[in-house]
Coordinates of C-alpha atoms and ligand atoms in Angstrom, one line a residue:
M1 CA 37.6 -12.2 -22.4
P2 CA 37.3 -12.2 -18.7
R3 CA 33.9 -12.8 -17.3
R4 CA 33.1 -12.6 -13.7
A5 CA 30.6 -13.1 -11.1
P6 CA 30.4 -12.2 -7.5
R7 CA 29.9 -12.7 -4.0
R8 CA 29.3 -9.3 -2.6
S9 CA 33.0 -8.7 -2.6
A10 CA 32.5 -5.0 -2.0
P11 CA 32.6 -4.1 1.6
V12 CA 29.5 -2.3 2.6
S13 CA 28.8 0.4 5.1
K14 CA 25.8 1.1 7.2
I15 CA 23.9 4.3 6.3
N16 CA 21.2 6.4 7.6
L17 CA 18.8 5.7 4.7
A18 CA 19.3 9.2 3.4
P19 CA 18.1 9.2 -0.2
V20 CA 20.9 8.8 -2.7
R21 CA 19.3 11.4 -5.0
G22 CA 19.8 14.2 -2.4
E23 CA 19.2 14.8 1.2
S24 CA 15.6 15.5 1.9
A25 CA 15.0 16.9 -1.6
P26 CA 11.6 18.7 -1.6
L27 CA 9.0 17.0 -3.7
R28 CA 6.1 18.3 -5.7
S29 CA 2.9 16.4 -6.4
L30 CA 1.5 16.7 -9.9
T31 CA -1.5 15.2 -11.6
I32 CA -0.9 12.9 -14.5
L33 CA -2.9 10.4 -16.5
A34 CA -2.4 7.0 -15.0
Q35 CA -3.4 5.2 -18.2
D36 CA -4.3 6.0 -21.7
P37 CA -7.4 8.3 -22.0
S38 CA -9.4 5.5 -23.4
V39 CA -9.2 3.7 -20.1
R40 CA -12.2 5.1 -18.2
R41 CA -13.9 4.4 -14.9
R42 CA -17.5 5.6 -14.7
R43 CA -16.6 7.8 -17.8
K44 CA -13.8 9.4 -16.0
I45 CA -10.2 9.0 -17.0
L46 CA -7.8 7.4 -14.5
T47 CA -5.5 10.0 -13.0
T48 CA -2.9 9.7 -10.4
T49 CA -0.5 12.0 -8.5
A50 CA 3.2 11.7 -9.2
Q51 CA 5.8 13.0 -6.9
V52 CA 8.8 14.6 -8.6
M53 CA 11.6 16.8 -7.5
A54 CA 10.5 20.3 -6.6
E55 CA 12.8 22.4 -8.7
P56 CA 12.6 26.0 -10.0
L57 CA 10.6 25.9 -13.2
M58 CA 10.6 28.3 -16.0
D59 CA 7.6 28.5 -18.4
G60 CA 7.2 25.3 -20.4
P61 CA 7.4 23.7 -17.9
C62 CA 11.2 23.8 -18.1
G63 CA 13.4 22.4 -15.4
A64 CA 17.0 21.4 -15.1
R65 CA 16.7 18.2 -17.1
I66 CA 13.4 18.5 -19.0
K67 CA 12.4 21.4 -21.3
V68 CA 8.9 21.2 -22.8
V69 CA 8.7 23.2 -26.1
D70 CA 5.2 22.9 -27.5
Y71 CA 5.8 23.5 -31.2
D72 CA 3.7 21.8 -33.7
A73 CA 5.6 21.4 -36.9
S74 CA 2.6 20.2 -39.0
R75 CA 0.6 23.3 -38.2
D76 CA 3.6 25.6 -37.6
R77 CA 2.0 26.6 -34.3
L78 CA 3.6 27.3 -31.0
Y79 CA 1.3 26.6 -28.1
L80 CA 1.6 29.0 -25.1
P81 CA 3.7 27.4 -22.4
M82 CA 2.4 26.5 -19.0
K83 CA 3.5 29.0 -16.4
G84 CA 6.6 28.1 -14.3
G85 CA 7.4 29.2 -10.8
Y86 CA 8.8 28.2 -7.5
Q87 CA 8.9 29.7 -4.1
Q88 CA 11.2 28.2 -1.4
G89 CA 9.1 26.4 1.2
D90 CA 5.9 27.0 -0.8
P91 CA 5.9 24.3 -3.5
W92 CA 4.3 25.2 -6.7
P93 CA 0.7 24.0 -6.5
D94 CA -0.7 21.4 -8.9
P95 CA -2.9 23.4 -11.3
F96 CA -4.8 20.4 -12.5
K97 CA -5.7 18.8 -9.1
Q98 CA -9.2 17.2 -9.4
Q99 CA -10.0 18.8 -12.7
S100 CA -12.7 17.4 -14.9
T101 CA -12.0 14.9 -17.7
P102 CA -12.8 17.4 -20.5
T103 CA -10.5 20.0 -18.9
L104 CA -7.6 17.6 -18.7
L105 CA -8.0 16.2 -22.2
G106 CA -8.6 19.6 -23.9
N107 CA -6.0 21.8 -22.2
P108 CA -2.6 21.8 -23.9
H109 CA -1.1 23.0 -20.6
F110 CA -2.2 19.7 -19.0
H111 CA -0.5 17.8 -21.8
Q112 CA 2.6 19.8 -21.1
Q113 CA 2.5 18.9 -17.4
N114 CA 1.8 15.3 -18.2
V115 CA 4.9 14.8 -20.3
Y116 CA 7.1 16.8 -18.0
T117 CA 6.0 14.8 -14.9
I118 CA 6.1 11.3 -16.4
A119 CA 9.6 12.1 -17.9
M120 CA 10.8 13.3 -14.5
R121 CA 9.4 10.3 -12.8
T122 CA 11.2 8.0 -15.2
L123 CA 14.4 9.9 -14.7
G124 CA 13.8 9.4 -10.9
H125 CA 13.5 5.6 -11.4
F126 CA 16.8 5.6 -13.2
E127 CA 18.7 7.8 -10.8
S128 CA 17.6 5.9 -7.7
A129 CA 18.3 2.5 -9.3
L130 CA 21.7 3.6 -10.6
G131 CA 22.7 5.5 -7.5
R132 CA 23.8 8.6 -9.4
R133 CA 22.6 11.2 -11.8
A134 CA 21.7 9.9 -15.2
N135 CA 23.1 11.6 -18.3
Y136 CA 21.7 12.0 -21.8
G137 CA 23.4 10.8 -24.9
F138 CA 23.7 14.2 -26.6
G139 CA 26.0 15.9 -24.3
G140 CA 23.6 18.6 -23.0
H141 CA 21.7 18.8 -19.7
Q142 CA 18.1 19.4 -20.9
L143 CA 16.0 17.1 -23.1
H144 CA 13.4 18.9 -25.1
I145 CA 9.9 17.4 -25.3
A146 CA 7.4 18.4 -27.9
P147 CA 4.0 17.1 -26.8
H148 CA 2.2 18.1 -30.0
A149 CA 5.1 17.8 -32.4
F150 CA 3.4 16.6 -35.6
A151 CA 0.2 15.1 -37.1
G152 CA 0.9 11.4 -37.2
A153 CA 0.5 8.2 -35.3
N154 CA 4.1 8.1 -34.0
A155 CA 6.4 9.2 -31.2
Y156 CA 10.1 9.0 -31.0
Y157 CA 13.4 10.0 -29.4
Q158 CA 16.0 11.7 -31.6
R159 CA 19.5 12.1 -30.2
E160 CA 20.6 14.5 -32.9
N161 CA 17.7 16.9 -32.1
R162 CA 17.9 16.3 -28.3
C163 CA 14.2 15.7 -28.2
L164 CA 11.2 13.5 -27.7
S165 CA 8.5 14.2 -30.2
F166 CA 4.9 13.1 -29.7
G167 CA 2.4 13.0 -32.6
Y168 CA -1.4 13.1 -32.6
F169 CA -3.9 11.5 -34.9
P170 CA -7.6 11.1 -35.4
G171 CA -9.0 8.2 -33.4
R172 CA -12.3 6.5 -33.3
G173 CA -15.2 8.9 -34.1
G174 CA -12.7 11.6 -35.2
Q175 CA -11.6 12.4 -31.6
P176 CA -7.9 13.3 -31.6
V177 CA -5.6 10.8 -29.9
F178 CA -2.6 12.5 -28.3
T179 CA 0.3 10.1 -27.8
C180 CA 1.7 12.6 -25.2
L181 CA -1.3 11.5 -22.9
S182 CA -0.3 7.9 -22.8
H183 CA 1.7 7.1 -19.8
D184 CA 3.3 4.1 -21.4
V185 CA 4.3 6.0 -24.6
V186 CA 5.9 8.8 -22.6
A187 CA 7.8 6.5 -20.2
H188 CA 8.9 4.4 -23.2
E189 CA 10.3 7.3 -25.1
M190 CA 12.0 8.8 -22.0
T191 CA 13.6 5.4 -21.5
H192 CA 15.1 5.5 -25.0
A193 CA 16.7 8.8 -24.1
L194 CA 18.1 7.6 -20.8
L195 CA 19.4 4.3 -22.2
D196 CA 21.1 6.2 -25.0
G197 CA 22.9 8.3 -22.4
L198 CA 24.1 5.3 -20.6
R199 CA 24.9 3.0 -23.5
P200 CA 25.3 5.1 -26.7
R201 CA 26.5 2.2 -28.8
Y202 CA 23.2 0.3 -28.4
I203 CA 21.7 2.0 -31.3
D204 CA 24.5 0.8 -33.6
P205 CA 23.5 -1.9 -36.0
S206 CA 24.9 -5.0 -34.5
S207 CA 22.7 -8.0 -33.9
P208 CA 18.9 -8.8 -33.7
D209 CA 19.2 -8.8 -29.9
Q210 CA 20.8 -5.4 -29.7
G211 CA 18.2 -4.0 -32.1
G212 CA 15.4 -5.5 -30.0
F213 CA 16.9 -4.5 -26.7
H214 CA 16.2 -0.7 -26.9
E215 CA 12.5 -1.5 -27.8
G216 CA 12.0 -4.3 -25.3
F217 CA 13.8 -2.4 -22.5
A218 CA 11.7 0.7 -23.1
D219 CA 8.6 -1.4 -22.8
V220 CA 9.8 -3.1 -19.7
V221 CA 10.5 0.2 -17.9
A222 CA 7.1 1.6 -19.0
L223 CA 5.2 -1.4 -17.8
L224 CA 7.0 -1.9 -14.5
S225 CA 6.7 1.9 -13.8
V226 CA 2.9 1.6 -14.0
L227 CA 3.0 -1.5 -11.9
S228 CA 5.2 0.2 -9.3
D229 CA 2.3 2.7 -8.6
A230 CA -0.1 1.4 -6.0
A231 CA -2.8 3.8 -7.0
I232 CA -2.8 2.6 -10.6
V233 CA -2.5 -1.1 -9.8
G234 CA -5.4 -0.8 -7.4
S235 CA -7.5 1.0 -9.9
V236 CA -6.8 -1.5 -12.7
L237 CA -7.4 -4.5 -10.5
T238 CA -10.7 -2.9 -9.3
E239 CA -11.6 -2.3 -12.9
Q240 CA -11.0 -5.9 -13.6
G241 CA -13.1 -7.1 -10.7
L242 CA -10.1 -8.6 -9.0
V243 CA -10.1 -6.3 -6.1
R244 CA -13.4 -4.5 -5.4
A245 CA -12.2 -1.9 -2.9
K246 CA -9.6 -1.4 -0.2
R247 CA -9.6 -4.3 2.3
T248 CA -11.8 -6.4 0.0
L249 CA -11.2 -10.1 0.4
V250 CA -10.1 -11.9 -2.7
S251 CA -10.5 -15.6 -3.4
P252 CA -7.3 -17.5 -4.1
A253 CA -8.8 -18.9 -7.3
Q254 CA -8.6 -15.3 -8.7
L255 CA -4.9 -15.1 -7.9
T256 CA -3.2 -17.8 -9.9
L257 CA -0.7 -17.1 -12.6
D258 CA -3.2 -17.6 -15.3
A259 CA -5.9 -15.6 -13.6
L260 CA -3.6 -12.6 -13.2
K261 CA -2.5 -12.8 -16.8
Q262 CA -6.0 -13.2 -18.1
S263 CA -7.9 -10.8 -15.9
A264 CA -5.7 -8.0 -14.9
L265 CA -2.7 -7.5 -17.2
L266 CA -4.2 -8.7 -20.4
G267 CA -7.3 -6.4 -19.8
L268 CA -5.0 -3.5 -19.2
A269 CA -3.0 -4.2 -22.4
E270 CA -6.1 -4.5 -24.6
Q271 CA -7.6 -1.2 -23.5
V272 CA -4.4 0.7 -23.7
G273 CA -3.4 -0.8 -27.0
A274 CA -6.7 0.1 -28.7
S275 CA -5.6 3.4 -30.0
I276 CA -1.9 4.0 -29.3
P277 CA 0.4 3.2 -32.1
N278 CA 3.6 2.3 -30.3
G279 CA 2.7 1.9 -26.6
S280 CA 4.0 -1.1 -24.7
A281 CA 0.6 -2.7 -24.5
S282 CA 0.6 -4.7 -27.7
A283 CA 3.9 -6.1 -26.9
L284 CA 2.7 -7.3 -23.5
R285 CA -0.5 -8.6 -24.9
R286 CA 1.2 -10.5 -27.6
S287 CA 4.2 -11.6 -25.6
V288 CA 2.2 -13.0 -22.7
T289 CA 0.0 -15.0 -25.0
M290 CA 3.0 -16.4 -27.0
K291 CA 4.0 -19.8 -25.8
P292 CA 7.6 -19.5 -24.7
S293 CA 9.9 -21.6 -26.9
P294 CA 13.6 -21.4 -27.8
R295 CA 12.7 -21.5 -31.5
W296 CA 11.7 -17.9 -31.6
L297 CA 15.3 -16.8 -31.3
H298 CA 16.0 -18.5 -34.7
D299 CA 12.8 -17.4 -36.4
P300 CA 13.6 -14.8 -39.1
E301 CA 10.4 -12.8 -38.1
F302 CA 12.0 -12.3 -34.7
E303 CA 15.1 -10.6 -36.2
E304 CA 12.9 -7.5 -36.5
P305 CA 13.7 -5.2 -33.5
H306 CA 10.3 -4.7 -32.1
R307 CA 9.4 -8.4 -32.5
R308 CA 12.7 -9.3 -30.9
G309 CA 12.0 -6.8 -28.1
E310 CA 8.8 -8.7 -27.2
I311 CA 10.8 -11.7 -26.1
L312 CA 12.6 -9.6 -23.6
V313 CA 9.3 -8.1 -22.4
A314 CA 7.7 -11.5 -22.1
A315 CA 10.6 -12.9 -20.1
V316 CA 10.7 -10.0 -17.6
M317 CA 6.9 -9.7 -17.3
N318 CA 6.4 -13.4 -16.7
A319 CA 9.1 -13.2 -14.0
F320 CA 7.1 -10.3 -12.5
L321 CA 3.9 -12.4 -12.5
A322 CA 5.6 -15.4 -11.0
V323 CA 7.1 -13.4 -8.1
W324 CA 3.8 -11.6 -7.5
V325 CA 2.0 -14.9 -7.2
A326 CA 4.7 -16.3 -4.9
R327 CA 4.4 -13.2 -2.7
I328 CA 0.6 -13.5 -2.5
Q329 CA 0.9 -17.1 -1.5
G330 CA 3.4 -16.0 1.2
L331 CA 0.8 -13.7 2.6
G332 CA -1.6 -16.4 3.4
P333 CA -5.4 -16.1 3.7
V334 CA -6.8 -13.7 6.3
L335 CA -10.4 -15.0 6.6
R336 CA -12.1 -18.2 5.4
G337 CA -9.4 -18.8 2.8
Q338 CA -9.6 -15.3 1.3
Y339 CA -6.8 -12.8 0.8
D340 CA -6.6 -9.2 1.7
G341 CA -7.0 -7.2 -1.5
Q342 CA -4.9 -4.3 -0.4
R343 CA -2.0 -6.5 0.5
V344 CA -2.3 -8.2 -2.9
V345 CA -1.8 -4.8 -4.5
E346 CA 1.1 -4.0 -2.3
E347 CA 2.9 -7.2 -3.0
G348 CA 2.5 -6.6 -6.8
V349 CA 4.0 -3.1 -6.4
T350 CA 6.9 -4.3 -4.3
A351 CA 7.7 -7.0 -6.9
A352 CA 7.5 -4.5 -9.8
Q353 CA 9.8 -2.0 -8.0
H354 CA 12.3 -4.7 -7.3
L355 CA 12.4 -5.9 -10.9
L356 CA 12.5 -2.4 -12.3
T357 CA 15.5 -1.6 -10.1
M358 CA 17.2 -4.8 -11.2
C359 CA 16.6 -4.2 -14.9
I360 CA 18.0 -0.6 -14.7
R361 CA 21.0 -1.6 -12.5
A362 CA 21.9 -4.4 -14.9
L363 CA 22.9 -1.8 -17.5
D364 CA 26.0 -1.0 -15.4
Y365 CA 27.1 -4.7 -15.7
A366 CA 26.4 -5.0 -19.4
P367 CA 29.0 -4.8 -22.2
S368 CA 29.0 -1.3 -23.8
T369 CA 28.8 -2.8 -27.4
D370 CA 27.0 -5.7 -29.1
L371 CA 24.7 -6.5 -26.2
Q372 CA 23.0 -9.8 -26.5
Y373 CA 20.2 -11.2 -24.3
V374 CA 22.5 -13.8 -22.9
D375 CA 24.8 -11.0 -21.7
Y376 CA 21.9 -9.0 -20.3
L377 CA 20.7 -12.0 -18.3
S378 CA 24.2 -12.4 -16.6
A379 CA 24.1 -8.6 -16.0
L380 CA 20.7 -8.8 -14.4
L381 CA 21.7 -11.6 -12.1
T382 CA 24.9 -9.9 -11.1
A383 CA 23.3 -6.6 -10.5
D384 CA 20.8 -8.2 -8.1
K385 CA 23.4 -10.4 -6.3
E386 CA 25.7 -7.4 -5.6
T387 CA 23.0 -5.7 -3.6
V388 CA 20.9 -8.6 -2.4
P389 CA 23.2 -11.5 -1.8
D390 CA 20.5 -13.5 0.0
D391 CA 17.7 -14.3 -2.5
T392 CA 16.2 -17.2 -0.7
K393 CA 12.9 -15.5 0.3
Y394 CA 11.3 -14.7 -3.1
R395 CA 14.0 -16.1 -5.4
Y396 CA 13.9 -13.3 -7.9
R397 CA 17.0 -14.6 -9.6
D398 CA 15.8 -18.2 -9.9
V399 CA 12.5 -16.9 -11.4
V400 CA 14.3 -14.6 -13.9
R401 CA 16.5 -17.5 -15.0
K402 CA 13.5 -19.7 -15.5
T403 CA 11.4 -17.2 -17.5
F404 CA 14.4 -16.3 -19.7
G405 CA 15.3 -20.0 -20.0
A406 CA 11.8 -20.7 -21.4
W407 CA 12.8 -18.6 -24.4
G408 CA 16.1 -20.4 -24.8
I409 CA 18.1 -17.6 -23.1
Q410 CA 20.7 -18.9 -20.7
P411 CA 23.2 -16.7 -18.9
I412 CA 26.5 -16.5 -20.9
S413 CA 28.5 -16.6 -17.7
R414 CA 28.6 -19.6 -15.4
P415 CA 25.3 -21.2 -16.7
E416 CA 25.9 -24.2 -14.5
S417 CA 26.0 -22.2 -11.3
D418 CA 24.5 -18.8 -10.5
G419 CA 24.7 -17.3 -14.0
C420 CA 26.5 -14.2 -12.7
W421 CA 29.7 -12.7 -14.2
E422 CA 33.0 -14.4 -13.1
P423 CA 34.9 -12.1 -10.7
F424 CA 38.1 -10.8 -12.3
G425 CA 40.7 -13.3 -11.2
E426 CA 43.9 -12.2 -12.9
Q427 CA 46.7 -10.1 -11.5
V428 CA 46.4 -6.4 -12.4
S429 CA 48.8 -3.6 -11.9
Y430 CA 47.8 -0.5 -9.9
R431 CA 51.1 1.3 -10.2
N432 CA 51.0 4.9 -11.4
L433 CA 47.4 5.1 -10.4
R434 CA 45.5 7.3 -8.0
F435 CA 42.1 5.8 -7.1
E436 CA 40.6 9.2 -6.3
A437 CA 41.4 10.3 -9.8
L438 CA 40.2 7.0 -11.3
R439 CA 36.8 7.6 -9.8
A440 CA 36.3 10.8 -11.8
N441 CA 38.8 11.1 -14.6
T442 CA 38.7 9.3 -17.9
D443 CA 42.4 9.9 -18.5
E444 CA 43.3 8.1 -15.2
A445 CA 41.0 5.3 -16.2
F446 CA 42.7 5.0 -19.6
R447 CA 46.0 4.8 -17.8
F448 CA 44.7 1.8 -15.9
L449 CA 43.8 0.2 -19.3
W450 CA 47.2 1.1 -20.6
E451 CA 49.0 -0.6 -17.7
N452 CA 46.9 -3.7 -18.0
F453 CA 46.3 -4.3 -21.7
T454 CA 47.5 -7.9 -21.5
A455 CA 45.6 -8.8 -18.3
L456 CA 42.4 -7.3 -19.7
R457 CA 43.0 -9.0 -23.1
L458 CA 42.5 -5.8 -25.0
A459 CA 43.4 -5.5 -28.7
R460 CA 46.6 -3.4 -28.9
D461 CA 46.0 -2.2 -32.5
A462 CA 42.5 -0.9 -32.0
Y463 CA 41.6 2.7 -31.2
T464 CA 40.7 2.7 -27.5
V465 CA 38.8 5.3 -25.6
V466 CA 37.3 5.5 -22.1
Q467 CA 33.8 6.9 -22.6
A468 CA 32.8 7.4 -19.0
V469 CA 33.8 6.9 -15.4
R470 CA 30.9 6.6 -13.1
P471 CA 31.1 6.6 -9.3
I472 CA 28.0 4.8 -7.9
A473 CA 26.3 4.3 -4.6
R474 CA 23.5 1.7 -4.8
V475 CA 21.1 1.3 -1.9
A476 CA 20.2 -2.3 -1.1
P477 CA 16.7 -3.1 0.2
D478 CA 18.2 -3.6 3.7
G479 CA 19.5 0.0 3.7
L480 CA 23.2 -0.8 3.1
I481 CA 25.1 1.0 0.4
V482 CA 27.2 -0.7 -2.2
R483 CA 29.8 1.7 -3.6
E484 CA 31.5 1.0 -6.9
T485 CA 33.1 2.8 -9.8
V486 CA 32.3 1.8 -13.3
V487 CA 34.6 2.5 -16.2
D488 CA 33.1 2.3 -19.6
Y489 CA 35.5 1.8 -22.6
L490 CA 35.3 1.2 -26.3
Q491 CA 37.6 -0.3 -28.9
I492 CA 37.3 0.3 -32.6
L493 CA 39.3 -1.5 -35.3
T494 CA 38.9 0.1 -38.7
V495 CA 39.8 -2.0 -41.7
R496 CA 39.0 -2.4 -45.4
G497 CA 36.8 -5.2 -46.7
H498 CA 39.9 -7.0 -48.2
E499 CA 41.6 -7.0 -44.8
L500 CA 38.9 -9.0 -43.1
G501 CA 40.4 -12.3 -44.1
A502 CA 43.6 -11.5 -42.3
L503 CA 41.6 -11.1 -39.1
G504 CA 40.1 -14.5 -39.5
L505 CA 36.8 -13.2 -40.8
K506 CA 34.9 -14.1 -44.0
R507 CA 33.9 -11.1 -46.0
P508 CA 30.2 -11.1 -46.9
E509 CA 29.5 -10.3 -50.5
A510 CA 27.7 -7.1 -49.6
I511 CA 31.0 -5.6 -48.4
P512 CA 33.1 -4.4 -51.3
T513 CA 36.8 -5.0 -50.9
S514 CA 37.5 -1.3 -50.7
R515 CA 34.7 -0.5 -48.2
E516 CA 35.8 0.7 -44.8
V517 CA 34.5 -1.5 -42.0
R518 CA 34.5 -0.7 -38.3
L519 CA 34.7 -3.5 -35.8
Y520 CA 33.7 -2.7 -32.2
G521 CA 34.6 -4.1 -28.9
G522 CA 34.0 -2.7 -25.5
G523 CA 33.1 -3.2 -21.9
V524 CA 33.0 -2.1 -18.4
L525 CA 35.4 -2.4 -15.5
V526 CA 33.8 -2.4 -12.1
F527 CA 35.9 -1.3 -9.1
D528 CA 35.0 -1.8 -5.5
E529 CA 35.1 1.1 -3.0
F530 CA 38.8 0.5 -2.3
G531 CA 39.7 0.7 -6.0
R532 CA 40.2 -3.0 -6.6
L533 CA 39.0 -4.4 -9.9
K534 CA 36.0 -6.7 -9.3
F535 CA 34.7 -7.3 -12.8
S536 CA 35.8 -6.9 -16.4
I537 CA 32.7 -7.4 -18.5
G538 CA 33.0 -7.0 -22.2
N539 CA 33.1 -8.1 -25.8
N540 CA 36.5 -8.3 -27.4
V541 CA 37.0 -6.6 -30.7
A542 CA 39.1 -9.7 -31.6
N543 CA 36.3 -12.2 -30.9
T544 CA 35.8 -13.6 -34.4
R545 CA 32.7 -15.5 -33.7
R546 CA 30.8 -12.4 -32.6
Q547 CA 32.4 -10.2 -35.2
Q548 CA 31.5 -12.6 -38.0
A549 CA 27.9 -12.9 -36.8
R550 CA 27.6 -9.1 -36.7
L551 CA 29.0 -8.7 -40.3
D552 CA 26.7 -11.4 -41.6
Y553 CA 23.7 -9.7 -39.9
L554 CA 24.6 -6.3 -41.2
A555 CA 25.0 -7.6 -44.7
R556 CA 21.6 -9.3 -44.5
E557 CA 19.9 -6.2 -43.2
G558 CA 21.3 -4.0 -46.0
F559 CA 23.4 -1.9 -43.6
F560 CA 26.2 -1.5 -46.0
E561 CA 23.9 0.6 -48.2
Y562 CA 24.4 3.4 -45.6
R563 CA 27.5 5.4 -46.0
S564 CA 28.3 5.4 -42.3
D565 CA 27.2 4.3 -38.8
A566 CA 26.1 7.9 -38.1
E567 CA 23.9 7.9 -41.2
F568 CA 22.3 4.7 -40.1
S569 CA 21.6 6.0 -36.6
R570 CA 20.0 9.2 -37.7
G571 CA 16.3 8.9 -37.4
F572 CA 16.7 5.4 -36.0
F573 CA 13.7 5.4 -33.6
A574 CA 11.4 7.2 -36.0
R575 CA 11.9 4.5 -38.5
L576 CA 11.6 1.8 -35.9
H577 CA 8.4 3.1 -34.4
L578 CA 6.8 3.6 -37.8
A579 CA 7.6 0.0 -38.6
R580 CA 6.0 -1.0 -35.4
A581 CA 2.8 0.9 -36.0
R582 CA 2.6 -0.6 -39.5
D583 CA 3.1 -4.0 -38.0
R584 CA 0.3 -3.5 -35.5
W585 CA -2.2 -2.3 -37.9
A586 CA -1.5 -4.9 -40.6
P587 CA -4.3 -7.5 -40.9
G588 CA -3.6 -10.1 -38.3
G589 CA -0.4 -8.2 -37.1
Ligands
ZN601 ZN1 10.6 2.6 -29.0

């Protein structure tokens, strides 16, 4: 199938740096926990202030996209909701500003504010990176969040119930541990919901990589969100003795790759991971200490989704560390060979923000079905190159290729050159099309597919549907806007087990001859601002190598014991996170 890559072929226009998310949207500052409550500084928990959109709030809090519903199913108890409110020009005050640790930990209303605010902030990261509003995977506008949903060491996203559910459980000394108070856990679950909205087929059973991607990506977003917050990074580094106070001078010996891994991030991971069952911390701790090697990709243990996800986390977080170190070296010493501690923090925050944006934007350049890490790597490189053609200063793309390469992950497209997708080079027909309609209308986009089935190498006998059309305006770091339209389509071929041979596939024994089998293909078409097709990125339903690998994997995993794809997907994250918690608590796990 066509693969492509890019020069920034899209013409760009100068803008006034107005935020993509809305002209001068009023913001509201709300207190949240910066880290897990077990992370204390002089016995006080670490808090920070998050800025989120100031919107009218109903009791809950309940805004346009997040509705906190504090029902505890284990106790059949409904906690009173936090009061809403909004007056124009008089932003709702932060009711928990500078409150004591016992007040924050013990007040369910603070727990409600904490989940609302972290979820909104994660939504904000997605919307500013994607250059558009982000949608959920369940069709509605409001995601429900239950901060005290059940007694149990788990937390999960459920598409069918449109909700994030957070459990609580007894911790050390019998003190309750609330998963809704862990920044990483809340950001992780919110990322599942947002990724599901953008790429709904990624929870289909398909390959070890696709299974691991949801987990790894949710961890990456949670970790990079924390590292994008200067107040949190400053606090953690101070805690670690790396930066003592603002404007402290730091010795270069403390700022090597190994020193940063060992002192700052590993320390952070261990503290957070001490009590939370499925936070990102354990993944980071374990991933960073794992010696990178291509053999992991072929190790059966790493077919398990959360173990597989750790490879993605390790590759991205090692890229973050490498860029951070390079940026620190670029600063140069300020006095007697020492570095400015505050600038060290700022460089880390800038690197984290850049990588977080890159990781989220890459989703628009990733195939809509059967995602593999090699595809995601090409998507990452393309997403960055489209908005930052000149990467010579900090070489984010080189660093990312290197850290993924250490795990045996090479870009699937143009591995000998820049690793980006191949620009679409074939002739396509634009007759009978109106680009204005194509930017907004799935039927118009389907017409484009129809006119170009051959050029796009689509399977004619498969059911084909355009799932979404997304007009996009991405802001580059230099303030330019790159406008594109992304059309997301799916192809499904439904056959019986005995028909697989005719398609060039070998039927695994676990598939009865009469069993219905669905083969998926799909991709994205990326148009520039004048309606010309730039990229066609996808997995073809007729690609026998990938389809065979998928069938063999599903047979091994026992998928054919489920009656349907929908039955498998139901409760997917609850099962996955339970498995993760068990794995963490197993001796030596
Ligand atoms: Zn998860």
